[in-house]
XYZ file of C-alpha atoms in Angstrom:
560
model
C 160.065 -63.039 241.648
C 163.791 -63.636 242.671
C 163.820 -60.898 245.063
C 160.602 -61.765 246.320
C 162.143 -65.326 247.394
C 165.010 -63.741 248.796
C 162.622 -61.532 251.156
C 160.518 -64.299 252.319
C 163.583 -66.490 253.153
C 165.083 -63.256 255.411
C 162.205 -63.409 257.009
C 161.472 -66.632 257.576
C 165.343 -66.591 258.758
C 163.771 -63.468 261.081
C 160.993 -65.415 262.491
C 162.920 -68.489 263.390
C 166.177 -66.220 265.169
C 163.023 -64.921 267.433
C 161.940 -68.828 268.109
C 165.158 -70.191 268.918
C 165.902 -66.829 271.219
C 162.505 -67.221 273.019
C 163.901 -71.487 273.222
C 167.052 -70.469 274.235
C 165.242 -68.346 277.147
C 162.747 -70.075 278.394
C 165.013 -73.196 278.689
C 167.880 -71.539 280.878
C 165.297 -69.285 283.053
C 163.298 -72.554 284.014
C 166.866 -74.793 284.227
C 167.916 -72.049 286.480
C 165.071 -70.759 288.014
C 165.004 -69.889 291.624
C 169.588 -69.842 291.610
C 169.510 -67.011 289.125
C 167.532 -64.425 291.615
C 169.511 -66.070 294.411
C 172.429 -64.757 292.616
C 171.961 -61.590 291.808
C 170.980 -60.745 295.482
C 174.319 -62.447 296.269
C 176.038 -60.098 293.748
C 174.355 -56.759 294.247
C 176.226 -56.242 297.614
C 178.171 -53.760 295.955
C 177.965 -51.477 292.690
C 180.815 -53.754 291.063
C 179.456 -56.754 292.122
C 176.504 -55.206 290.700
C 177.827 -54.992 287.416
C 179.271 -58.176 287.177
C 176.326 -59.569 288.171
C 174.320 -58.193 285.529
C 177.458 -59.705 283.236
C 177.050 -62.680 283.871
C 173.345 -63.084 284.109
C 172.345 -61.507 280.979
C 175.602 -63.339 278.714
C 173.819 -66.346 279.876
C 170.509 -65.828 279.510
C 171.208 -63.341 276.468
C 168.356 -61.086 277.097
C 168.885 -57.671 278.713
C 165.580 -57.125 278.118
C 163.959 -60.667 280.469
C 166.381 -59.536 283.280
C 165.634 -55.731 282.957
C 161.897 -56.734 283.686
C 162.758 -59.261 286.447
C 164.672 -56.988 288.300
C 161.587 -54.443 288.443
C 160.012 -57.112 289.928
C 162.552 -57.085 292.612
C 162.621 -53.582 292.704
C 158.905 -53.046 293.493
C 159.067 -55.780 295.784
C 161.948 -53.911 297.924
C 164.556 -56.828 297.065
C 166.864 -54.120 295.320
C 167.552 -50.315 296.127
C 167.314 -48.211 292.621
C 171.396 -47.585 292.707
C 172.411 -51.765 292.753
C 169.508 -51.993 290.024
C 170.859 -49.775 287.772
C 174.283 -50.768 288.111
C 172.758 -54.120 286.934
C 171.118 -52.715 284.305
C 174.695 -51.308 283.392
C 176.073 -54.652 283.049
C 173.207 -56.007 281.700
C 173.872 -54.149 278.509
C 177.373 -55.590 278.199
C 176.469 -58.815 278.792
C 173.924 -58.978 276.020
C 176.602 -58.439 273.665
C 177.870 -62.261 274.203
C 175.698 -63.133 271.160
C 177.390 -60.552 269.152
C 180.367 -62.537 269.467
C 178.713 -65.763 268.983
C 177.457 -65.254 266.128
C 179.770 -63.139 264.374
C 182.726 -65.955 265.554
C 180.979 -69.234 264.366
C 177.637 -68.147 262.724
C 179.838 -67.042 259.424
C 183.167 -69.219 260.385
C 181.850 -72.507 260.258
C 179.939 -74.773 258.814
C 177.060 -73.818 260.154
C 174.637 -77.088 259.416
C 177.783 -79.199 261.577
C 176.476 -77.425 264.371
C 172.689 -76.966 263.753
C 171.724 -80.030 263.132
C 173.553 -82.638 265.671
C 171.815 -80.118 268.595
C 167.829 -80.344 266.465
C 168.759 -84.360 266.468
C 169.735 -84.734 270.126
C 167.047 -82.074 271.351
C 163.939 -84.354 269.587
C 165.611 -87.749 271.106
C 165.606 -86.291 274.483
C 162.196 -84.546 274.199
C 160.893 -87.976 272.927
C 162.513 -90.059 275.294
C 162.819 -88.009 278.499
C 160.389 -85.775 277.806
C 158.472 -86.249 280.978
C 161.702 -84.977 282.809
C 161.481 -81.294 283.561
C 164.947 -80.669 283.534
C 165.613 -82.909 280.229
C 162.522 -81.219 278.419
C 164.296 -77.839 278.867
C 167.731 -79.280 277.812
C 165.530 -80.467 274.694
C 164.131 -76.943 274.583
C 168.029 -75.887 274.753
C 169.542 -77.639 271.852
C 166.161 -76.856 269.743
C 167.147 -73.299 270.173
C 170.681 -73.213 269.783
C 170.103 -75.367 266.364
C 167.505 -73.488 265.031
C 169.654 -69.968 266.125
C 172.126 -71.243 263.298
C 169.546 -72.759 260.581
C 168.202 -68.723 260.820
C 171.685 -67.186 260.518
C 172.201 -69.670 257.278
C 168.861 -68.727 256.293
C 169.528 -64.531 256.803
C 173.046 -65.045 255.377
C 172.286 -66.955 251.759
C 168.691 -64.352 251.545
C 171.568 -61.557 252.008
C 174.116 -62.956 249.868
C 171.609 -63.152 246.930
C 170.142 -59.936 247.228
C 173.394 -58.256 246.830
C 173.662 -60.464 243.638
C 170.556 -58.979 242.454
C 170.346 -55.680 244.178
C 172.590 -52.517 244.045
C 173.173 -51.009 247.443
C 175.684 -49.003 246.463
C 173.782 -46.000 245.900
C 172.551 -46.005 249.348
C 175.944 -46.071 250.893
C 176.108 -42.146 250.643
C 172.907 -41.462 252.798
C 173.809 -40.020 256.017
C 174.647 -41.694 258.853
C 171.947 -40.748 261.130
C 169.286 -42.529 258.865
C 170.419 -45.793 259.377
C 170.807 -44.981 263.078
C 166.888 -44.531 262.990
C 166.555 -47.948 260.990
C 168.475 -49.483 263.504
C 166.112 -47.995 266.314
C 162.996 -48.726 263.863
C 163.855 -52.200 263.239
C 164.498 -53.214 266.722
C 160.898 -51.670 267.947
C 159.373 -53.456 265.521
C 160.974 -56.674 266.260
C 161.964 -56.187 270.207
C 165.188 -58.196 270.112
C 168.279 -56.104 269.404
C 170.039 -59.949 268.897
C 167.766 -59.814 265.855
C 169.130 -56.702 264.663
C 172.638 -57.732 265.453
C 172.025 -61.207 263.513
C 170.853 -58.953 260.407
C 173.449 -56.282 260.660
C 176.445 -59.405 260.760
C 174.248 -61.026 257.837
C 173.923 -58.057 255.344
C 177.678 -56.605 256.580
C 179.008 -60.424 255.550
C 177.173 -60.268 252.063
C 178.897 -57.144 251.410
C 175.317 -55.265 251.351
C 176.643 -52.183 254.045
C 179.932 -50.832 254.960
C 181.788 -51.411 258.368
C 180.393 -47.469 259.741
C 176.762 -47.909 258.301
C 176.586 -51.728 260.204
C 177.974 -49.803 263.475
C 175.394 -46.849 263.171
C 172.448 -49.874 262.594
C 174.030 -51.895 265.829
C 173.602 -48.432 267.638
C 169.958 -47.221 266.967
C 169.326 -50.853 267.836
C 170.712 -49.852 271.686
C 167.140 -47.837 272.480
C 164.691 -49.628 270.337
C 164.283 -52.670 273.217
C 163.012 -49.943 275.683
C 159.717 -50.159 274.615
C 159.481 -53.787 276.047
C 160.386 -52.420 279.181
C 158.510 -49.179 279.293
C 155.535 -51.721 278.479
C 156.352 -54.011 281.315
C 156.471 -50.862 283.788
C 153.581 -49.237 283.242
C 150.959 -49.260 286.445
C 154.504 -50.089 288.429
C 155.527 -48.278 291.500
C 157.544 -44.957 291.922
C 161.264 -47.255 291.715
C 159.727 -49.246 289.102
C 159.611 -45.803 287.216
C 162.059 -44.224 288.145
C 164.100 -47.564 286.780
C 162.364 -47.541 283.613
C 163.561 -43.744 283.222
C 167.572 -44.485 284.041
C 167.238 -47.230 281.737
C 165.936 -45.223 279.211
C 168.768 -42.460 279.682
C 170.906 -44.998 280.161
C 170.534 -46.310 276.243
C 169.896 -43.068 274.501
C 173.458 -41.739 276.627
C 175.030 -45.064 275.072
C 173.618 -43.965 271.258
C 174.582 -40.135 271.595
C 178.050 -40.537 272.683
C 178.991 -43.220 270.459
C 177.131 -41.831 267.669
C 179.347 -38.004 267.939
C 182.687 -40.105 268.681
C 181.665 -42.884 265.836
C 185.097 -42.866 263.216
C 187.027 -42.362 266.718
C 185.926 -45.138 267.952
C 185.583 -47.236 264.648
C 189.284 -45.955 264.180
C 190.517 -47.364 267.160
C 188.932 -50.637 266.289
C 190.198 -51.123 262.545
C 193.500 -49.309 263.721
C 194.699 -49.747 267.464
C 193.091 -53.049 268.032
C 193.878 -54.093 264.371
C 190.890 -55.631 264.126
C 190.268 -55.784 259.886
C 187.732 -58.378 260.191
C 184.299 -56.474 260.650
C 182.240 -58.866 261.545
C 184.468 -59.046 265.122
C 184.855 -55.358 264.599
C 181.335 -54.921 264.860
C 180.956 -56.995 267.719
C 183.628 -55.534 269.181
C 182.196 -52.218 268.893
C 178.929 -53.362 270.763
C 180.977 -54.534 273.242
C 183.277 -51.319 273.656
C 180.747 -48.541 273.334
C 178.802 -50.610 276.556
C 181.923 -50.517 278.597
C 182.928 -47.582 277.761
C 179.574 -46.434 279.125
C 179.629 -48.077 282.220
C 183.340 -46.354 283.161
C 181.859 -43.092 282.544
C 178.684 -43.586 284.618
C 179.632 -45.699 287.770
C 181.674 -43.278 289.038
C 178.654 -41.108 289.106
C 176.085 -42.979 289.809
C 174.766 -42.084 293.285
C 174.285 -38.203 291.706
C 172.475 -40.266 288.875
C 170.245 -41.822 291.219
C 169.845 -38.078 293.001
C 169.028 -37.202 289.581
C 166.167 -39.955 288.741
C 164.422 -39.290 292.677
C 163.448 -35.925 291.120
C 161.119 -37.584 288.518
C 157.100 -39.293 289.449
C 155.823 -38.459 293.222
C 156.423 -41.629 295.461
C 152.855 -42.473 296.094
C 153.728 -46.186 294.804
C 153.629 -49.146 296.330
C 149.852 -49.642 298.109
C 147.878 -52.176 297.868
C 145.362 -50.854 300.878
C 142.219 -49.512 300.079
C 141.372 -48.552 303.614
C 144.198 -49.151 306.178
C 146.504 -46.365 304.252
C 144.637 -44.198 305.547
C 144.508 -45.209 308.991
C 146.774 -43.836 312.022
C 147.856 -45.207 314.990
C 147.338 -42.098 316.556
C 143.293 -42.692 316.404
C 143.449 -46.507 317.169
C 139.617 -46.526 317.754
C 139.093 -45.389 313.592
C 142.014 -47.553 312.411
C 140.556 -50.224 314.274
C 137.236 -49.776 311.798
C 139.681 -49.166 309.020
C 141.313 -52.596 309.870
C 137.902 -54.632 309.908
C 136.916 -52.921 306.317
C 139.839 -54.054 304.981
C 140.012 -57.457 306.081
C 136.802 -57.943 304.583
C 137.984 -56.320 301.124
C 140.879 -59.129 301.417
C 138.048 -61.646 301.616
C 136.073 -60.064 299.102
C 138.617 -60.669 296.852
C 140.009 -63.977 297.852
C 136.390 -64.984 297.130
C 137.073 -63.807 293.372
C 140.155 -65.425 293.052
C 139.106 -68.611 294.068
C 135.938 -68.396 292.114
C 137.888 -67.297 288.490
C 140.083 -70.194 289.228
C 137.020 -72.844 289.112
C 135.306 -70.074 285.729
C 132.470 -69.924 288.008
C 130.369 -66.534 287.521
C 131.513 -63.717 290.080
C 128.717 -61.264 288.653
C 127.063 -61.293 292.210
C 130.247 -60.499 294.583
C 131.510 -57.876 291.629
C 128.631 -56.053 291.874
C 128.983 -55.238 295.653
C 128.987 -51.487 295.747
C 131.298 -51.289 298.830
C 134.047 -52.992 296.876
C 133.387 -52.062 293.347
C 134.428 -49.342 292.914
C 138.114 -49.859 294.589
C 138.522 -52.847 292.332
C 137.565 -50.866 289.402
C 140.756 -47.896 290.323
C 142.812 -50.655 290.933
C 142.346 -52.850 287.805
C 141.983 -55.916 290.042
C 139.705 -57.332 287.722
C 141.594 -57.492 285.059
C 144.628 -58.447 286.624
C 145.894 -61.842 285.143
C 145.944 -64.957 287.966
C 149.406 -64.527 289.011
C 149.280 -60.747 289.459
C 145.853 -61.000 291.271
C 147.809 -63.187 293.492
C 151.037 -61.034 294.282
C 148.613 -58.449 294.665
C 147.022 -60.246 297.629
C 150.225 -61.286 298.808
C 150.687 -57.578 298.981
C 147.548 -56.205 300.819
C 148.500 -59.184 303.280
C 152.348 -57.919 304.294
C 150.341 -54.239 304.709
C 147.587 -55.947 306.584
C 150.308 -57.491 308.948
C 152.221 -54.807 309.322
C 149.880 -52.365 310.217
C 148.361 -55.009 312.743
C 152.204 -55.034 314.831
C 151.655 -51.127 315.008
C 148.187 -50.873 315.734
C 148.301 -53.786 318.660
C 150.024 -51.603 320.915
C 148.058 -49.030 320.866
C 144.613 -51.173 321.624
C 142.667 -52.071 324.761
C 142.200 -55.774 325.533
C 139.033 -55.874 324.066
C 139.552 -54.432 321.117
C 143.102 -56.290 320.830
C 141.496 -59.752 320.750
C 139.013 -58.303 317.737
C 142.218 -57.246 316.023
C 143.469 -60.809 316.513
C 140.753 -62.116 315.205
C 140.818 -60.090 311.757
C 144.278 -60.915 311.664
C 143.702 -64.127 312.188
C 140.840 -64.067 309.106
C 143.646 -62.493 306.817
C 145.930 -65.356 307.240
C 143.172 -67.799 306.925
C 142.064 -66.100 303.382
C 144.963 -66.320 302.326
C 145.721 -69.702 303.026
C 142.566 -70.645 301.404
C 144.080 -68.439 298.363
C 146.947 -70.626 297.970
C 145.216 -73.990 298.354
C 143.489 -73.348 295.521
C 146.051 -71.742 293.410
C 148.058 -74.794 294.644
C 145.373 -77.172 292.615
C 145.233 -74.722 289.780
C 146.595 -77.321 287.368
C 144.235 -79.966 288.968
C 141.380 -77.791 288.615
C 141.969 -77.197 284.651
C 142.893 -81.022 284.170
C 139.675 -81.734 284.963
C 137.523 -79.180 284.022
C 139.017 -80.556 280.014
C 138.957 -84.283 280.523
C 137.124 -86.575 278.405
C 136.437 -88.956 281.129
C 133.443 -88.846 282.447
C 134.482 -89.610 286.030
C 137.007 -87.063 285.985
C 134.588 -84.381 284.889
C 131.498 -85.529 286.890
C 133.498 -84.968 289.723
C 134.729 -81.998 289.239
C 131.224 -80.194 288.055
C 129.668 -81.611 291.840
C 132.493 -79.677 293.075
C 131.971 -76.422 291.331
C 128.377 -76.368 292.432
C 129.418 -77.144 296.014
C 132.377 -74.226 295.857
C 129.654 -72.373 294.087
C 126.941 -72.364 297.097
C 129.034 -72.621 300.020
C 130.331 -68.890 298.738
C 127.255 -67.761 297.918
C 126.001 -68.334 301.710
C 129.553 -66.802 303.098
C 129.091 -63.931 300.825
C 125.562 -63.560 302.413
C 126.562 -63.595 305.890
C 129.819 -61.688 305.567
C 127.894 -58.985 303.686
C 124.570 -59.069 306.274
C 127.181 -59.316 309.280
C 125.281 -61.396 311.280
C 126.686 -61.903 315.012
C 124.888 -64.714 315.837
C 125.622 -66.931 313.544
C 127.480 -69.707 315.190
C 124.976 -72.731 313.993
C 124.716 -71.117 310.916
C 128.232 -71.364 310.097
C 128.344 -74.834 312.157
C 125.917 -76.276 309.606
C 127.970 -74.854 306.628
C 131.109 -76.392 308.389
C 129.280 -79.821 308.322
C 128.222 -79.522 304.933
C 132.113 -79.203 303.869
C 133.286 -81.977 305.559
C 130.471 -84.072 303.906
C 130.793 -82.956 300.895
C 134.729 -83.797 301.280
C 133.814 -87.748 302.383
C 131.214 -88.514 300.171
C 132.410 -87.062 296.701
C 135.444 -89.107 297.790
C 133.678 -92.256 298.717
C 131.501 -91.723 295.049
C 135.119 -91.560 293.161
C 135.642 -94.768 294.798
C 133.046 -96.736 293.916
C 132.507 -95.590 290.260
C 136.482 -95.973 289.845
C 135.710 -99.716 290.361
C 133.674 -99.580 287.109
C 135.398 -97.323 285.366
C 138.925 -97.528 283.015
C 141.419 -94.992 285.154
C 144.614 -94.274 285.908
C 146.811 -94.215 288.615
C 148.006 -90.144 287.919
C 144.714 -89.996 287.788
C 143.146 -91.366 290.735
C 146.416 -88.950 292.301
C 144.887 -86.132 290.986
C 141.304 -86.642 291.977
C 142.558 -87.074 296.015
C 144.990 -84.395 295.646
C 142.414 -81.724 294.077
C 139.744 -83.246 297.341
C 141.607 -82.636 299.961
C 143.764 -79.456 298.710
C 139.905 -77.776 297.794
C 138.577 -79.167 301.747
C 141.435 -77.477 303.013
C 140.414 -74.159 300.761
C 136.929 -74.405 301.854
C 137.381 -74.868 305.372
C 140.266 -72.417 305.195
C 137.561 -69.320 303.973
C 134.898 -70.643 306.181
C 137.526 -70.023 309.414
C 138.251 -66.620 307.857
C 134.509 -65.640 307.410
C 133.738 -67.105 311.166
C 136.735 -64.460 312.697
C 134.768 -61.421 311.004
C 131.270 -62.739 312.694
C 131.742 -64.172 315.978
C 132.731 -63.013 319.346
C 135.501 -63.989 320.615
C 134.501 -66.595 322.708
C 132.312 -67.677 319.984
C 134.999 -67.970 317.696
C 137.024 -70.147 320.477
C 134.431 -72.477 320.960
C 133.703 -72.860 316.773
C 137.334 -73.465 316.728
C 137.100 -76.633 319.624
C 134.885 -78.472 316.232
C 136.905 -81.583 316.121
C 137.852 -82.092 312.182
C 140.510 -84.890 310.903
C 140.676 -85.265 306.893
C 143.078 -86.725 304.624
């Protein structure tokens, strides 16, 4: 029953290491926020600068593994080439070791509640009494994790000392080495956080439980195991998001293989060069080395490294068109048609997107067998809301870019019908991010308990509800005379917009509400007009003529 205690308080120790890491994340990503990524495109100028970057980023943020996935982001965006990406990746791995020394300097040097407990204190006054403050509620979040990091090293480190009280591990000092290596690796797959692994290793080396080779052999197979995060956050990525992935990969098993073969040489260097006889700085000191010792052997060679990774996945990354990408400038007649199609799949699906953001049932637009099946090969559907965004961000930058080629190559005619569809994209879009914009608003008032609040916005989810139901009929019957027709809808909008407003009004006068949330109710009217009216302009540039569309854009219109 002992033992049994002793297991559950490791792993309760376990669980809250992984809180006060995910605390201690969270908080500095969202205190630093858009200055981090500023940053590292400051610093990847160069390979060194590269490296240093990836230092100094990851030894803050101490998680290889958050800034390995943000810089795929960058890489499939184009923001980094593959060579400064790995050399960041490099440093990275070196940087992640700051914890290492964190806890293996004050986690077993001090008293460890001095520490833990002032930081829980001053994190729950602040959250209480400034918690309305963005910055101050991640400062709370802050000293909430870096208390709790210690209360689960005290909590690892007792559980340890007792079970070696109560346990003989001296009979599995004599396994060979290359079975705790696998623990190591095991361990950290299960638990994705080599910190956790580290914070073990220091824990059970401390209590006596392994020797200083067999905690060094652990701290390696821990160096690969966090690749599965990665290789999990890369899959349906582009060719460089791959090809990343891969180096990365290498990278980390290179690290484990060469220090694993050269492990008493190193370990003897340690204990007897460095004179380091304390092994819980020897171990962290190993993590360290074995990383920078890796990153002096591969620099130098990185360029035929990055050779080396170009030979892997075929580059057909990195399109978001369904229709345009296969379009050439050479035919502009066809690419023309290409261009229309897929400015109306852009629509299509800035239809959807607005629609899932209000939960308002997409069955009938889904079911449209020109765009079905491309949604269906590219997962659109079940894309989450941000990456159904970025992915229309994307087919937008193609859109645009294809439009600056194809231009040139058009008669005047046919130039002012690609201006129009241009014009339609941007419009879409702009509609897109209106209502992403009030995507907070939206759910705020979907879940209120106020009756006001809610009334209102149920009249608008019918309203959104019909209006793209009748754009969805035109754009799909492609009407050319429709110029009333849309006038009519563009009337209804703008009435809608007035008299829900003037309605909020007059039953706010007999009805207990807030200021916030009077703020939100105008906010979420006139950011949703602008939406509406935003999709209606789009839909009118895929229908009308041009002159048409000149006159329908003369409609006088002033709401605020």
């Amino acid at each position: 029953m002992e033992i049994l205690n002793h297991i559950f308080k490791l792993a309760a120790g376990i669980g809250l290491f992984l809180f006060a890491m995910y605390l201690l994340e969270e908080s500095l990503k969202n205190l630093s926020g858009r200055n981090f990524k500023l940053f590292l495109q400051r610093m990847t100028k160069n390979k060194i600068g590269a490296v240093v970057g990836g230092i100094i980023i990851t030894g803050i943020l101490q998680s290889s593994s958050m800034v390995t996935l943000m810089l795929l982001a960058f890489v499939g965006a184009g923001v980094f080439s593959m060579k400064n990406a790995m050399a960041i990746i490099l440093g990275a791995n070196l940087g992640t070791t700051v914890n290492s020394w964190l806890i293996a300097s004050l986690g077993f040097k001090v008293n460890i509640e001095a520490i833990a407990y002032p930081a829980i204190c001053l994190g729950g006054l602040f959250l209480i009494l400034y918690g309305n403050r963005k910055s101050m509620k991640n400062v709370s979040y802050f000293l909430f994790g870096f208390g709790l990091l210690f209360i689960s090293l005290s909590f690892m480190k007792t559980a340890m000392e007792s079970q070696v009280q109560d346990f003989d591990f001296s009979k599995y000092a004599d396994m060979p080495l290359f079975v705790f290596l696998l623990i190591g690796f095991i361990i950290t797959v299960l638990i994705q956080s080599s910190s956790v692994t580290m914070a073990l290793t220091l824990s059970a080396l401390h209590a006596g439980a392994i020797s200083f080779p067999i905690a060094a052999t652990v701290v390696l197979g821990s160096e690969t195991g966090t690749i599965i995060k990665i290789v999990l956050g890369g899959i349906g990525g582009n060719t460089s998001k791959k090809r990343i992935i891969l180096g990365d990969l290498l990278f980390n098993i290179f690290i484990t293989t060469f220090a694993f073969l050269l492990l008493h040489p190193i370990l003897s260097l340690i204990t007897n060069v460095l004179n380091i006889k304390d092994p819980l700085i020897g171990l962290a000191t190993f993590s360290s080395l074995i990383n920078f010792i890796a990153i002096l052997i591969i620099l130098p060679i990185l360029d035929l490294f990055i050779k080396f990774l170009e030979l892997f996945f075929k580059d057909t990354d990195a399109s978001a068109a369904a229709f345009i990408g296969h379009a050439t400038i050479a035919e502009p007649e066809t690419a023309l048609d290409l261009f229309r199609r897929e400015t109306k799949y852009f629509i299509h699906d800035s239809m959807l997107f607005n629609l899932e953001l209000f939960k308002i049932d997409t069955l009938s637009l889904r079911e449209q067998t020109d765009f079905k099946n491309i949604n269906e090969k590219r997962s659109f559907l079940s894309k989450t809301k941000e990456e159904k965004y970025e992915f229309l961000k994307q087919l937008q930058g193609e859109l645009q870019a294809f439009y600056l080629e194809l231009r040139t190559k058009l008669q005047s005619e046919q130039q002012a019908e690609l201006n129009q569809l241009i014009s339609a994209v941007r419009s879409s879009m702009h509609s897109v991010k209106s209502v992403k914009d009030i995507g907070t608003n939206i759910s705020n008032l979907r879940h209120s308990s106020k009756d006001i609040k809610y009334n209102f916005f149920i009249h608008h989810k019918k309203d959104t509800e019909n209006l793209y139901h009748q754009l969805n009929v035109l754009l799909t019957q492609g009407k050319k005379e429709s110029f009333e027709e849309l006038r009519c809808i563009f009337d209804a909008i703008q009435n809608n917009y007035s008299s829900a407003l003037n309605n909020f009004y007059t039953e706010a006068q007999h009805a207990p509400i807030e200021d916030i949330d009077i703020t939100t109710v105008i906010n979420f009217n006139r950011e949703l007009f602008t939406s509406n009216k935003a999709m209606l302009m789009a839909v009118k540039d895929i229908l009308l003529e041009e002159k048409q569309a000149e006159n329908f854009n003369g409609i006088p219109v002033y709401k605020t």
